[in-house]
Coordinates of C-alpha atoms and ligand atoms in Angstrom, one line a residue:
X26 CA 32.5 8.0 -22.0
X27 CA 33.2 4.1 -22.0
X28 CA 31.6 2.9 -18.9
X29 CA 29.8 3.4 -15.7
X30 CA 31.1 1.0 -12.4
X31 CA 30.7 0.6 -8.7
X32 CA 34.0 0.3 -8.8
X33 CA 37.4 1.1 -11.0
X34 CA 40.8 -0.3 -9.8
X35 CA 44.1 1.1 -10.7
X36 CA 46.5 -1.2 -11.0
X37 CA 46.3 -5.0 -10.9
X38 CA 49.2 -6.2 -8.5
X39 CA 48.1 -8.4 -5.6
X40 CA 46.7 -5.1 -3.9
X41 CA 44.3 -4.3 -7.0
X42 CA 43.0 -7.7 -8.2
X43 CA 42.5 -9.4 -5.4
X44 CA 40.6 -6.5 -4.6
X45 CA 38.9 -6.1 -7.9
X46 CA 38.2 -10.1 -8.4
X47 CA 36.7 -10.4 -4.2
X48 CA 34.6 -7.0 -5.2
X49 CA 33.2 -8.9 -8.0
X50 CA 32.2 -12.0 -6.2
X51 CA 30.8 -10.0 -4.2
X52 CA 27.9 -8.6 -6.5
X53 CA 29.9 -5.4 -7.6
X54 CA 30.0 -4.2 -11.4
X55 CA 34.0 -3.6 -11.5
X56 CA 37.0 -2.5 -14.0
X57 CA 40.6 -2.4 -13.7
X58 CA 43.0 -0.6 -15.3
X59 CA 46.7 -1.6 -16.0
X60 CA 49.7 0.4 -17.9
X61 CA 51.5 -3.0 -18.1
X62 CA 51.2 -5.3 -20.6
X63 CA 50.3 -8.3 -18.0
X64 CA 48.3 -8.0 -15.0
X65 CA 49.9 -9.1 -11.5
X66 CA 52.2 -5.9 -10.7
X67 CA 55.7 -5.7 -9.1
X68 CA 54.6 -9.1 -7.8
X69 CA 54.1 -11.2 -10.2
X70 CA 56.0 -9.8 -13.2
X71 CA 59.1 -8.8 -11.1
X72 CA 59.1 -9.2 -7.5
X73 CA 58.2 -12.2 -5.4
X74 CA 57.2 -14.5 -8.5
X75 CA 60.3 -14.2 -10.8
X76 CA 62.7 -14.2 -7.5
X77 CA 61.0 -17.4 -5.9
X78 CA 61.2 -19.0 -9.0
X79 CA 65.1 -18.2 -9.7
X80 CA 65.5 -18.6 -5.9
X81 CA 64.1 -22.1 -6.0
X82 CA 66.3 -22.9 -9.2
X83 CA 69.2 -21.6 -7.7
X84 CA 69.2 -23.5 -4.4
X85 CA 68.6 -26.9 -6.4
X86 CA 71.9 -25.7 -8.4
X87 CA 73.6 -25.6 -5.1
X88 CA 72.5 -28.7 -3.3
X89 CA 73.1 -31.0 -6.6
X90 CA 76.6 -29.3 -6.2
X91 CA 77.2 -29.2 -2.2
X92 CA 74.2 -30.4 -0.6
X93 CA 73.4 -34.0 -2.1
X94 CA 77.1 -35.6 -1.7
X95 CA 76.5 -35.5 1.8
X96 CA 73.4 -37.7 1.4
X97 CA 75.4 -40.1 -0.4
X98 CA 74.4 -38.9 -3.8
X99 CA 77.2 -38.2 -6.3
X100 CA 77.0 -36.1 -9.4
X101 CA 79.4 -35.6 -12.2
X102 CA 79.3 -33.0 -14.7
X103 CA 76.9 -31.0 -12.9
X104 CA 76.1 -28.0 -15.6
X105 CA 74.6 -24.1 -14.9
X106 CA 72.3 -23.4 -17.8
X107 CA 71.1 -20.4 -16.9
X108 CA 69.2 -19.5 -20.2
X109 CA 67.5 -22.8 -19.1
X110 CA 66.8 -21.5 -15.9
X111 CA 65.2 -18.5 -17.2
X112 CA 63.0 -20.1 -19.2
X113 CA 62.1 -21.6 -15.5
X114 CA 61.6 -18.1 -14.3
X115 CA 59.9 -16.9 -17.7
X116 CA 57.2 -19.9 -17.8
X117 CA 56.5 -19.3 -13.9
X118 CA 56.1 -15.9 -14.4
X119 CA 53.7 -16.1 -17.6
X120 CA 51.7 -18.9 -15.8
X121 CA 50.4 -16.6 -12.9
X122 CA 50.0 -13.5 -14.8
X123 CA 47.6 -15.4 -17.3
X124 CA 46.2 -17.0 -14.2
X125 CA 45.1 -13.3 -13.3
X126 CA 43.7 -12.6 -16.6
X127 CA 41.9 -15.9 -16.6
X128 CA 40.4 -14.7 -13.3
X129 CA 39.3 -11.3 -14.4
X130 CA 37.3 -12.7 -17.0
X131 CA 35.8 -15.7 -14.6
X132 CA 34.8 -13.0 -12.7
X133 CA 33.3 -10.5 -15.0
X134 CA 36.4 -7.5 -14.1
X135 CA 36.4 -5.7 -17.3
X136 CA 39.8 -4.6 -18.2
X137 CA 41.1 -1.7 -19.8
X138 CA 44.9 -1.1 -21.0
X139 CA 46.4 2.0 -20.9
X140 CA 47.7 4.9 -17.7
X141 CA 45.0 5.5 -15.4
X142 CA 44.3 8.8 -14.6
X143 CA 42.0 10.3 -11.7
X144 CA 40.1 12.8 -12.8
X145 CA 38.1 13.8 -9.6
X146 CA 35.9 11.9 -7.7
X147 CA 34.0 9.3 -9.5
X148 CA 36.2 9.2 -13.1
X149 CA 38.9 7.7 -14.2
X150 CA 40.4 8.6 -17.9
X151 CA 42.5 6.1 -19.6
X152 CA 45.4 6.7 -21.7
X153 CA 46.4 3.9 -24.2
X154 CA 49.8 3.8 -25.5
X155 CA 48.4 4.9 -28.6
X156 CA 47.6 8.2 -27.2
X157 CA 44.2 7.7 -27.5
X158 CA 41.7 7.9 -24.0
X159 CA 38.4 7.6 -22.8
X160 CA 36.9 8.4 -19.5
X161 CA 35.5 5.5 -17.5
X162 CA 32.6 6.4 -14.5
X163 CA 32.5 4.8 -11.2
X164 CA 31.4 5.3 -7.7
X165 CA 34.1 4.2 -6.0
X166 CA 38.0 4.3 -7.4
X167 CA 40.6 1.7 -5.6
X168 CA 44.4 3.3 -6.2
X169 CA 46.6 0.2 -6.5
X170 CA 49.7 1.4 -8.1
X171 CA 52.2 0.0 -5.7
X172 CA 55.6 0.9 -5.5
X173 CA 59.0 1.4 -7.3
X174 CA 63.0 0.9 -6.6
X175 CA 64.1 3.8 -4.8
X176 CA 67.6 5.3 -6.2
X177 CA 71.0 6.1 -4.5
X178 CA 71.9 9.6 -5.8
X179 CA 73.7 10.1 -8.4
X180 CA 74.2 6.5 -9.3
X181 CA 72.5 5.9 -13.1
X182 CA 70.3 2.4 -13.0
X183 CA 71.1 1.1 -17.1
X184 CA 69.2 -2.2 -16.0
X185 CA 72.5 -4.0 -18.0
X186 CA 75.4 -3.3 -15.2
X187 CA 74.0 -0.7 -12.8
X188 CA 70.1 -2.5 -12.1
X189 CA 67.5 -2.6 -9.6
X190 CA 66.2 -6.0 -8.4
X191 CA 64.1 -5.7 -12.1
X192 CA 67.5 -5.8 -14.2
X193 CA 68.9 -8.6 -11.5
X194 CA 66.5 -10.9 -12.4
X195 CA 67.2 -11.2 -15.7
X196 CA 71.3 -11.1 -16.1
X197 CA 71.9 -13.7 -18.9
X198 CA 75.6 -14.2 -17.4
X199 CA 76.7 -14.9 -13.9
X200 CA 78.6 -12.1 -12.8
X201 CA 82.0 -12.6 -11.6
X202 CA 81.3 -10.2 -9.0
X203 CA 78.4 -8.7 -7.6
X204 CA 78.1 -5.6 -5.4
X205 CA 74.7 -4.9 -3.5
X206 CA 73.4 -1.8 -2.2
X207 CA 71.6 -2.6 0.7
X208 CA 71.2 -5.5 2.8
X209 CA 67.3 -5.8 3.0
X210 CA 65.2 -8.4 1.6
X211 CA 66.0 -7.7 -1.8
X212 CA 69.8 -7.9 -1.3
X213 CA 69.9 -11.0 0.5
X214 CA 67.3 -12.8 -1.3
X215 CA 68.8 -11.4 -5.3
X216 CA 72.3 -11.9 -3.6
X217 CA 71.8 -15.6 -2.5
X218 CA 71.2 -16.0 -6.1
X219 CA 74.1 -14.9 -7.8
X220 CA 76.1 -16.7 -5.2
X221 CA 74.5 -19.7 -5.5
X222 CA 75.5 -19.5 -9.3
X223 CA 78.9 -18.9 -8.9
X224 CA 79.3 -15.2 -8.1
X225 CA 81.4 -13.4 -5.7
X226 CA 78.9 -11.4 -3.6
X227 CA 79.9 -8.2 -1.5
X228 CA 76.5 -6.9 0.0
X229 CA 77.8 -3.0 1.4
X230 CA 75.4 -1.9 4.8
X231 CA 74.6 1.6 5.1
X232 CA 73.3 0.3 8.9
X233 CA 75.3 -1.8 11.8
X234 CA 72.8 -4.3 11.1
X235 CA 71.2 -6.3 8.8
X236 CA 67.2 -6.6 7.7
X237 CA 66.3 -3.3 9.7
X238 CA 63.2 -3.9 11.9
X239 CA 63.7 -7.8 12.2
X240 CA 64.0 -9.3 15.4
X241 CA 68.0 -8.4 16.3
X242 CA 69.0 -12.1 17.3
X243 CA 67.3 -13.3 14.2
X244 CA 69.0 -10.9 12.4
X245 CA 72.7 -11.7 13.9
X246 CA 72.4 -15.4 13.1
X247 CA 71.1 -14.9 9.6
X248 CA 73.8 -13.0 8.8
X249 CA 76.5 -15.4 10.4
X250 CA 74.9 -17.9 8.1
X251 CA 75.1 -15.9 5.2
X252 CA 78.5 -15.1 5.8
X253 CA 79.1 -18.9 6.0
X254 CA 77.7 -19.4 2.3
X255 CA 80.2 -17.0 1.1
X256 CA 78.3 -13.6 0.9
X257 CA 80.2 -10.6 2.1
X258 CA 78.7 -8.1 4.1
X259 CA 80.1 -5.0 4.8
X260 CA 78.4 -3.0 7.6
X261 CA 77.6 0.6 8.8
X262 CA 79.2 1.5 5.1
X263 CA 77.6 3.6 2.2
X264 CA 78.0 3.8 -1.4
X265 CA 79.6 7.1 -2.9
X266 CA 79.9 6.8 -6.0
X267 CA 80.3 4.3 -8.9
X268 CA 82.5 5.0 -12.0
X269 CA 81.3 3.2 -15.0
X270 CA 83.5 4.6 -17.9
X271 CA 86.0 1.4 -17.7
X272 CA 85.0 -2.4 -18.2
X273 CA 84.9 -2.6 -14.4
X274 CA 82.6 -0.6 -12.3
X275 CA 84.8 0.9 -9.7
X276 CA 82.3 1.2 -6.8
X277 CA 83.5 4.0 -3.9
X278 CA 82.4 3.5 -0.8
X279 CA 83.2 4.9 3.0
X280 CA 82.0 4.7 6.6
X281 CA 78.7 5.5 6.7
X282 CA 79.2 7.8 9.7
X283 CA 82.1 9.8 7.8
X284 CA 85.1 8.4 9.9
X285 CA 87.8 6.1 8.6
X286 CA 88.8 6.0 4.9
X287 CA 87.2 5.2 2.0
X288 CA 88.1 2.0 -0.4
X289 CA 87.3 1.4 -3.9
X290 CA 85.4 -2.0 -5.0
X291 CA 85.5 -3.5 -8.0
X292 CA 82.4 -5.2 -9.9
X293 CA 80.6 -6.6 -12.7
X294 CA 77.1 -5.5 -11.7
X295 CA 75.6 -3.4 -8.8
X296 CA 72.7 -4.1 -7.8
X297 CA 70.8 -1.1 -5.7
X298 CA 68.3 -2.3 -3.1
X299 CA 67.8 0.0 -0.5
X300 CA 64.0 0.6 -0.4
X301 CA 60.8 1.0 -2.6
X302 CA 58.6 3.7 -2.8
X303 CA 55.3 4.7 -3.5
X304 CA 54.4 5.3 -7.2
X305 CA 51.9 8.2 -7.6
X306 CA 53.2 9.9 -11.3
X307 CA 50.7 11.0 -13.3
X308 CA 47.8 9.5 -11.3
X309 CA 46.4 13.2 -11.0
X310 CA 46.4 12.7 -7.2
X311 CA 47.2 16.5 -6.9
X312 CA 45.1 17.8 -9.4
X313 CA 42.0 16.0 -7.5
X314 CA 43.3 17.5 -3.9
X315 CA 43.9 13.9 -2.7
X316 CA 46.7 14.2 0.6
X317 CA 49.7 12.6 0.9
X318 CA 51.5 11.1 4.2
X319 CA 54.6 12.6 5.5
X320 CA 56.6 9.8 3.0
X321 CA 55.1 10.4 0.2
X322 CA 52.4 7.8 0.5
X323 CA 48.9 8.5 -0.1
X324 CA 47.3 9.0 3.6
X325 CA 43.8 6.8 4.0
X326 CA 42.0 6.4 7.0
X327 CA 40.9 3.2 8.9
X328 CA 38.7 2.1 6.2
X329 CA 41.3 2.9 3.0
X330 CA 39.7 5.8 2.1
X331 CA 41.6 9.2 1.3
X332 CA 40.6 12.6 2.1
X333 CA 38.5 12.7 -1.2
X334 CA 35.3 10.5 -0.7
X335 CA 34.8 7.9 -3.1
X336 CA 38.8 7.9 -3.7
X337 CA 40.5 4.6 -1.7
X338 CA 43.8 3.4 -1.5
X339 CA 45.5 0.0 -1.1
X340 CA 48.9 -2.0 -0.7
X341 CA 52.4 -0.5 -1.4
X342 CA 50.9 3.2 -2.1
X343 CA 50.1 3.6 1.3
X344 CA 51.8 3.3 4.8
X345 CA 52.7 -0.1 5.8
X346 CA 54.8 -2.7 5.2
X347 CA 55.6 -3.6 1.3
X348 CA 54.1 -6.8 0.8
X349 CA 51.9 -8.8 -1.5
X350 CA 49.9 -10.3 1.3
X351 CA 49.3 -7.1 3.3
X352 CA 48.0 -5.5 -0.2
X353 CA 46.1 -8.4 -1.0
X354 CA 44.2 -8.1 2.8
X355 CA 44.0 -4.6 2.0
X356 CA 42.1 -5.5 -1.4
X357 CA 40.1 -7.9 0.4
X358 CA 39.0 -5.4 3.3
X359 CA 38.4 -2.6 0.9
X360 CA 35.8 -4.9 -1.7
X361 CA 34.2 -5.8 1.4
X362 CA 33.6 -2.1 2.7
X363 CA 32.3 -1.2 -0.6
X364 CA 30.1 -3.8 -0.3
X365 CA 28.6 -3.0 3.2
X366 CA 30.1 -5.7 5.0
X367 CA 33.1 -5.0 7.9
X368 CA 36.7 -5.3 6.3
X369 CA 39.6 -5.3 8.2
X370 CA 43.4 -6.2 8.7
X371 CA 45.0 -7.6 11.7
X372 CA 48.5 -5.6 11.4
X373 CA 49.4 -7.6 14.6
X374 CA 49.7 -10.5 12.2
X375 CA 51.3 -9.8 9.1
X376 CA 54.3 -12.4 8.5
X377 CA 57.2 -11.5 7.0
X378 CA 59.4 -14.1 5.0
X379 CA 62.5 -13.7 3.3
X380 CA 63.6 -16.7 0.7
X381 CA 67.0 -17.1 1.6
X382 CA 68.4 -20.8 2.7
X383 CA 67.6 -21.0 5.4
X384 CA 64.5 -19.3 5.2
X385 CA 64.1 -16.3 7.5
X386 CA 60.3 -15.5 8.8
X387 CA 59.0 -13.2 11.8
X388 CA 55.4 -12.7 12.8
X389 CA 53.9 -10.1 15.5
X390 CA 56.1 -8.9 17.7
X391 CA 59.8 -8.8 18.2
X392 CA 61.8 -8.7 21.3
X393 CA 63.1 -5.3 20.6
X394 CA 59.3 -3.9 20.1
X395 CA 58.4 -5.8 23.6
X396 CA 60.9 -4.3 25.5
X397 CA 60.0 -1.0 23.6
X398 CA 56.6 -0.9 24.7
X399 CA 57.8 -2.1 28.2
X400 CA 56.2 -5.7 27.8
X401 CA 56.8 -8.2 30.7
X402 CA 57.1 -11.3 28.1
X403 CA 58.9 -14.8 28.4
X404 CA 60.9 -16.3 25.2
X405 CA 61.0 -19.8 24.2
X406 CA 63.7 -21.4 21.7
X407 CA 64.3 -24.4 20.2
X408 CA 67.5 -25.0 17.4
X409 CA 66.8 -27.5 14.7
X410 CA 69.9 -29.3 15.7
X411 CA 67.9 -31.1 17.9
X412 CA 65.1 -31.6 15.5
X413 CA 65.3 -35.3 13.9
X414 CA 63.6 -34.7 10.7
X415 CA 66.0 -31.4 10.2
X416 CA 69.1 -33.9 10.8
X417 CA 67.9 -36.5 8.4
X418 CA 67.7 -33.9 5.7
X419 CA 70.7 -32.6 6.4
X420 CA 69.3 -29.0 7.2
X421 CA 70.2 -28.2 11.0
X422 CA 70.7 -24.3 10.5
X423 CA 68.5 -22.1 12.7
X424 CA 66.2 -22.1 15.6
X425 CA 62.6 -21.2 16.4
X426 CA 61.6 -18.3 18.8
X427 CA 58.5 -18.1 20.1
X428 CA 57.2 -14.8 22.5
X429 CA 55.2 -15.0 24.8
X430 CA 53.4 -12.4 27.5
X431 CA 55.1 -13.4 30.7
X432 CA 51.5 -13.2 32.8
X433 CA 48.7 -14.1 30.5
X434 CA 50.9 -16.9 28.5
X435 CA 49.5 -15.3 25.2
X436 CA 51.7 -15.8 21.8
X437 CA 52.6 -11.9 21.1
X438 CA 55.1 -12.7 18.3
X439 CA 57.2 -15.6 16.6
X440 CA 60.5 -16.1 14.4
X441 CA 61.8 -19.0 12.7
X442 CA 65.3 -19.2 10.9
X443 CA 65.7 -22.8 9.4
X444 CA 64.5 -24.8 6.2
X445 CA 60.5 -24.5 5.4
X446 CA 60.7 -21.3 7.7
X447 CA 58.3 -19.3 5.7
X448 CA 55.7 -22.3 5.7
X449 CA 56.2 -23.3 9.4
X450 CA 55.7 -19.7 10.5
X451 CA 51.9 -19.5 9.8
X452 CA 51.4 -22.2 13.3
X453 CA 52.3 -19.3 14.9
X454 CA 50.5 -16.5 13.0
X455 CA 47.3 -18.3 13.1
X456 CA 47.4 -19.4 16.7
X457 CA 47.9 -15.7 17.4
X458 CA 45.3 -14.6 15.1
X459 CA 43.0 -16.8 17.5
X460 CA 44.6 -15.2 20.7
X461 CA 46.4 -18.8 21.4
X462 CA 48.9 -19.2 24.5
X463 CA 51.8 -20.8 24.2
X464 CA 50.3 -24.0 26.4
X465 CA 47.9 -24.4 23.6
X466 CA 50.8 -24.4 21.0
X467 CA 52.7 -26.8 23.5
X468 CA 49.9 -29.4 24.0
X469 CA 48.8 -29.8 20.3
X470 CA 50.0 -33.0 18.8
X471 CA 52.5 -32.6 16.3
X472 CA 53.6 -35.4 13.4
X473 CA 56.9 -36.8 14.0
X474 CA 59.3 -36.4 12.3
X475 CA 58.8 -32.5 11.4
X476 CA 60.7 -29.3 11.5
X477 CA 57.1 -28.4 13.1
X478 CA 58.2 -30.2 16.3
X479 CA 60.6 -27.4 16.9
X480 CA 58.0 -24.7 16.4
X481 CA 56.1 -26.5 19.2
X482 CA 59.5 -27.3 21.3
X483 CA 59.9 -23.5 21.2
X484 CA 56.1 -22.8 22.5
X485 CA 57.2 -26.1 25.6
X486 CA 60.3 -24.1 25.9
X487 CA 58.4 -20.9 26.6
X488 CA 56.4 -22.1 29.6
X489 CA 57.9 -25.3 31.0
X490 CA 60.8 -27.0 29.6
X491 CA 61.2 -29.0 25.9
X492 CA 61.6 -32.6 25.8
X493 CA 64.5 -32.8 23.3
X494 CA 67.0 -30.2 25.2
Ligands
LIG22 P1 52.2 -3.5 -7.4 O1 52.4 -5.0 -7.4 O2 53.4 -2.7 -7.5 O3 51.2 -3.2 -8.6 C1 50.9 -1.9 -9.1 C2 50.5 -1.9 -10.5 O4 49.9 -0.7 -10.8 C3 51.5 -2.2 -11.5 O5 51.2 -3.2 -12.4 C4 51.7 -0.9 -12.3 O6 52.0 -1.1 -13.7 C5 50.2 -0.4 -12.1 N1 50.1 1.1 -12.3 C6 50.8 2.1 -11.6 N2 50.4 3.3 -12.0 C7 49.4 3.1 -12.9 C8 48.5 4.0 -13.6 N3 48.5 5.3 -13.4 N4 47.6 3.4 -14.4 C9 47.5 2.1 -14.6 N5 48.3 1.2 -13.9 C10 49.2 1.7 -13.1 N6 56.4 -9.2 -1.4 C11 56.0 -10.3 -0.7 O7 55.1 -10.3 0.1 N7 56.7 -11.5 -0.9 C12 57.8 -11.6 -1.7 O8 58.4 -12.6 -1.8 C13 58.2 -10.4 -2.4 N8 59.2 -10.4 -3.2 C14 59.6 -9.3 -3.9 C15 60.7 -9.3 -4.8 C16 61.1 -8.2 -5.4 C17 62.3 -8.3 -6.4 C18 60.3 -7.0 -5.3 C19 60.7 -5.8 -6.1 C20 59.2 -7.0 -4.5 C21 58.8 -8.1 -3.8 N9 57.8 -8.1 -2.9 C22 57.4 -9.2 -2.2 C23 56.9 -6.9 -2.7 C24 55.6 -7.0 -3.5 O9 56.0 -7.2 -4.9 C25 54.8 -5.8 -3.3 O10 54.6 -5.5 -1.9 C26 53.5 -5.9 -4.0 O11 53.6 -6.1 -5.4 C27 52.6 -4.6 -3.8 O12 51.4 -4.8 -4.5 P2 50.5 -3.6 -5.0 O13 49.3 -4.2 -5.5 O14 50.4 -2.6 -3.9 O15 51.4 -2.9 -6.2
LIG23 P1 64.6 -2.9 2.4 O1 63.9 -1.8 3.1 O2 64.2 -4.3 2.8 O3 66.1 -2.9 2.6 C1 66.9 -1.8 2.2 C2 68.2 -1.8 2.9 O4 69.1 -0.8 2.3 C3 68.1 -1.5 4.4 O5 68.9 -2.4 5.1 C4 68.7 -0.1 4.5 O6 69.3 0.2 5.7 C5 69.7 -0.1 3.4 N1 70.1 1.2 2.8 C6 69.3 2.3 2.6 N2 70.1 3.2 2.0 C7 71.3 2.8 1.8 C8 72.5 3.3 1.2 N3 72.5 4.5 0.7 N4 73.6 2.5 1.2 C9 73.6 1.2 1.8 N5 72.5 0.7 2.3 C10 71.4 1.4 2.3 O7 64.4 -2.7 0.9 P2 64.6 -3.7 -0.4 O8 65.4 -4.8 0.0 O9 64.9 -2.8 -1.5 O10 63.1 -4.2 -0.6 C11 62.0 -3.3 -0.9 C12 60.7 -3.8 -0.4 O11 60.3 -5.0 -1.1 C13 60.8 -4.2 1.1 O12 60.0 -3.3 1.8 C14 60.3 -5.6 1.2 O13 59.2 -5.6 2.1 C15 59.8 -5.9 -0.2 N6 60.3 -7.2 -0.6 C16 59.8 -8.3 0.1 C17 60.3 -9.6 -0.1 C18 59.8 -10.7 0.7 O14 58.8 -10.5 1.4 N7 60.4 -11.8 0.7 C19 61.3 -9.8 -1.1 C20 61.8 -8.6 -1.7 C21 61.3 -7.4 -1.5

């Protein structure tokens, strides 16, 4: 037996440390366990961290290339080096996930390496690579073990040529062309990328639309903007099969809904991105009579905890949208319950970003959910054409929405498309998160010049009428 906790955490992506380090502050004696070699998850090894920092990298490849002539600033002999680049990516990466370890120890988490392994209520055994375990007891266990790439059948992932969003992050050539499966967050973001870089990007639909669940108008004008940059998107069309015995990968695919004939498309790479899900192997979750949702996510009630008392879950393991801020409130709420105090997570306010140029964010509600629930609401908009500080910098793409209840004026929901989008969006989410109206968005002084000044033009358009329109 190595140990006795209030509280083991399995799994140290933003769901389990945060949860583990705010457990910790808060008085409890705490462990975490990780299979990785580095602590920080999907999120910080090879999600949001590595992608940010290549998407960053990428965009300032593009703008020294297309962007700055405009602004008068010429470049000659403007050079990719990507191994250069993923050094950038590399250094980013190893910064934050040393940051977490630094934290751990700051904070007292004791840490233990190795598969985690629920061994009914109130033990955790830990498997080292080695082979070797020990059994660690606790009061309370936290599950944290996120999510993975889900898989198009029959379609092999070698990570080289055939990769998930893991494998796409570290290509040490710019493909000539690039194929996506799936035109969600990953795609986009990954696929902006590439593009950006030099590739030819064909991003294949199985929906009519793109970014499923994203306000629809937001949606439409993302992808005409997209389409401006270069990407391809190809929609209502699946995937059938890819053939990767030649030096090309000869991708099939057809109409999704079976009609019409079928085309072959030639590529480098293929990237598959159509959805993550929960990662339970070998967690013993069975074996200990914890229940699973309908999709394969552990089921938890109000206050994270599973059927099995004592047993908790958090973050991409449970239902919910997939992201490192909703796990890491989750983590938050959860140390706070065990600690007696009131946790909880507003799911009215959860923003959602994606790190394309321009950025796309949402928060709340969208139009299609109002009209779903038979909402009376008013909309107000605002395009950062008519935004000074966007013209000086040369970035007038986009527009701001903001949603409104049509009787009680109070902000239900908000969606930016435009430079600094994923930034600019939390106005909104906090003056929701105080039950704001859009009059109170309108009348609070803004700095000029800011994009801001269209998120507030948006809340004037909403109720009475902007100035700059
Ligand atoms: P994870 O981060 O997946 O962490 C789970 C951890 O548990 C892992 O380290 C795993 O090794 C460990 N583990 C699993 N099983 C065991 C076991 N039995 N024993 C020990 N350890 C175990 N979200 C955003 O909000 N913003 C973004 O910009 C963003 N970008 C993304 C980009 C990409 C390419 C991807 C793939 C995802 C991105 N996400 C983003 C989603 C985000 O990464 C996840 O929502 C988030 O990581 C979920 O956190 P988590 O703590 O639930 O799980
Ligand atoms: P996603 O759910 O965002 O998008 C998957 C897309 O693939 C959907 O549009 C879906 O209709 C499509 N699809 C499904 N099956 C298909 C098929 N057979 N052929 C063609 N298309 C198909 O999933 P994605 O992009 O893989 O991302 C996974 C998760 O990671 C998301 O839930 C997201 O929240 C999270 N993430 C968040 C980021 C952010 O916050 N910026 C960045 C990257 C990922």
């Amino acid at each position: 037996m190595a140990g006795s906790y209030d509280l083991v955490v399995i799994g140290t992506g933003p769901g389990g440390y945060v949860c583990a380090i705010r457990a910790a502050q808060l008085g409890l004696k705490v462990a975490v366990v990780e299979k990785r070699a580095t602590y920080g998850g999907t999120c910080l090894n090879v999600g949001c961290i590595p992608s940010k920092a290549l998407l960053h990298a990428s965009e300032m490849f593009e703008e020294a290339g297309h962007g700055f002539a405009k602004l008068g600033v010429k470049i000659s002999g403007l050079e990719l080096d990507l191994p250069g680049m993923q050094a950038h990516k590399n250094d980013t990466v190893k910064a934050n996930v040393d940051g977490v370890a630094f934290l751990f120890k700051k904070n007292k988490v004791e840490t233990f390496r190795g598969t985690g392994k629920i061994k009914g209520a109130g033990k955790v055994e830990v498997t080292g690579e080695d082979g070797s375990s020990q059994t660690l007891e606790t009061k309370s266990i936290v599950i944290a073990t996120g999510s993975e790439s889900a898989g198009v059948p029959g379609v092999e992932i070698d990570e080289k040529r055939v990769v998930t969003s893991t494998g796409a992050l570290e290509l040490d050539k710019v493909p000539a062309r690039l194929l996506v499966v799936g035109a969600g967050v990953i795609g986009l973001e990954i696929g902006s990328v590439w593009r950006r870089l030099g590739s030819e990007v064909t991003v294949v639909e199985f929906l009519d639309r793109i970014l499923p669940g994203m306000d629809d108008e937001v949606a439409k004008q993302s992808q005409r903007l997209l389409a401006k940059q270069g990407m391809t998107i190809k929609l209502s069309t699946k995937v059938t099969g890819i053939d990767t015995s030649g030096s090309d990968l000869k991708v099939s695919v057809a109409p999704a809904k079976g009609e019409g004939s079928s085309e072959t498309i030639d590529a480098d790479v293929v990237l598959v991105a159509i959805g993550r899900r929960p990662y339970t192997e070998g967690l013993g979750l069975e074996e200990a009579g914890v229940q699973f949702d309908d999709r394969r996510r552990v089921a938890v009630d109000a206050h994270y905890q599973t059927n099995v008392p004592g047993i908790y879950a958090i973050g991409d393991v449970i239902a919910g949208p997939m992201l490192a801020h909703k796990a890491e409130d989750e983590g938050v709420a959860v140390a706070e319950i065990l600690s007696g105090q009131k946790g909880h997570v507003n799911y009215e306010v959860i923003p959602g970003v994606v790190y394309t140029m321009p950025e796309i964010a949402v928060v709340g509600a969208s139009e299609e959910m109002l009209k779903a629930a038979g909402t009376q609401y008013k909309v107000g908009k605002f395009p950062f054409t008519a935004n000074g500080r966007a013209r000086a910098m040369g970035h007038t793409d986009g527009f701001v929405k903001v949603l409104a209840d049509a009787k009680t004026d109070r902000v239900l929901g908000g969606a930016i498309v435009g430079a600094g989008a994923g930034e600019m969006i939390h106005e909104i989410a906090v003056l929701m998160e105080f039950g704001g109206s859009s009059e109170d968005l309108a009348r609070t002084c803004h700095a000029h010049p800011t994009m801001s000044e269209a998120v507030r033009e948006a809340a004037m358009a909403a109720g009475f009428k902007p100035i700059h329109m």
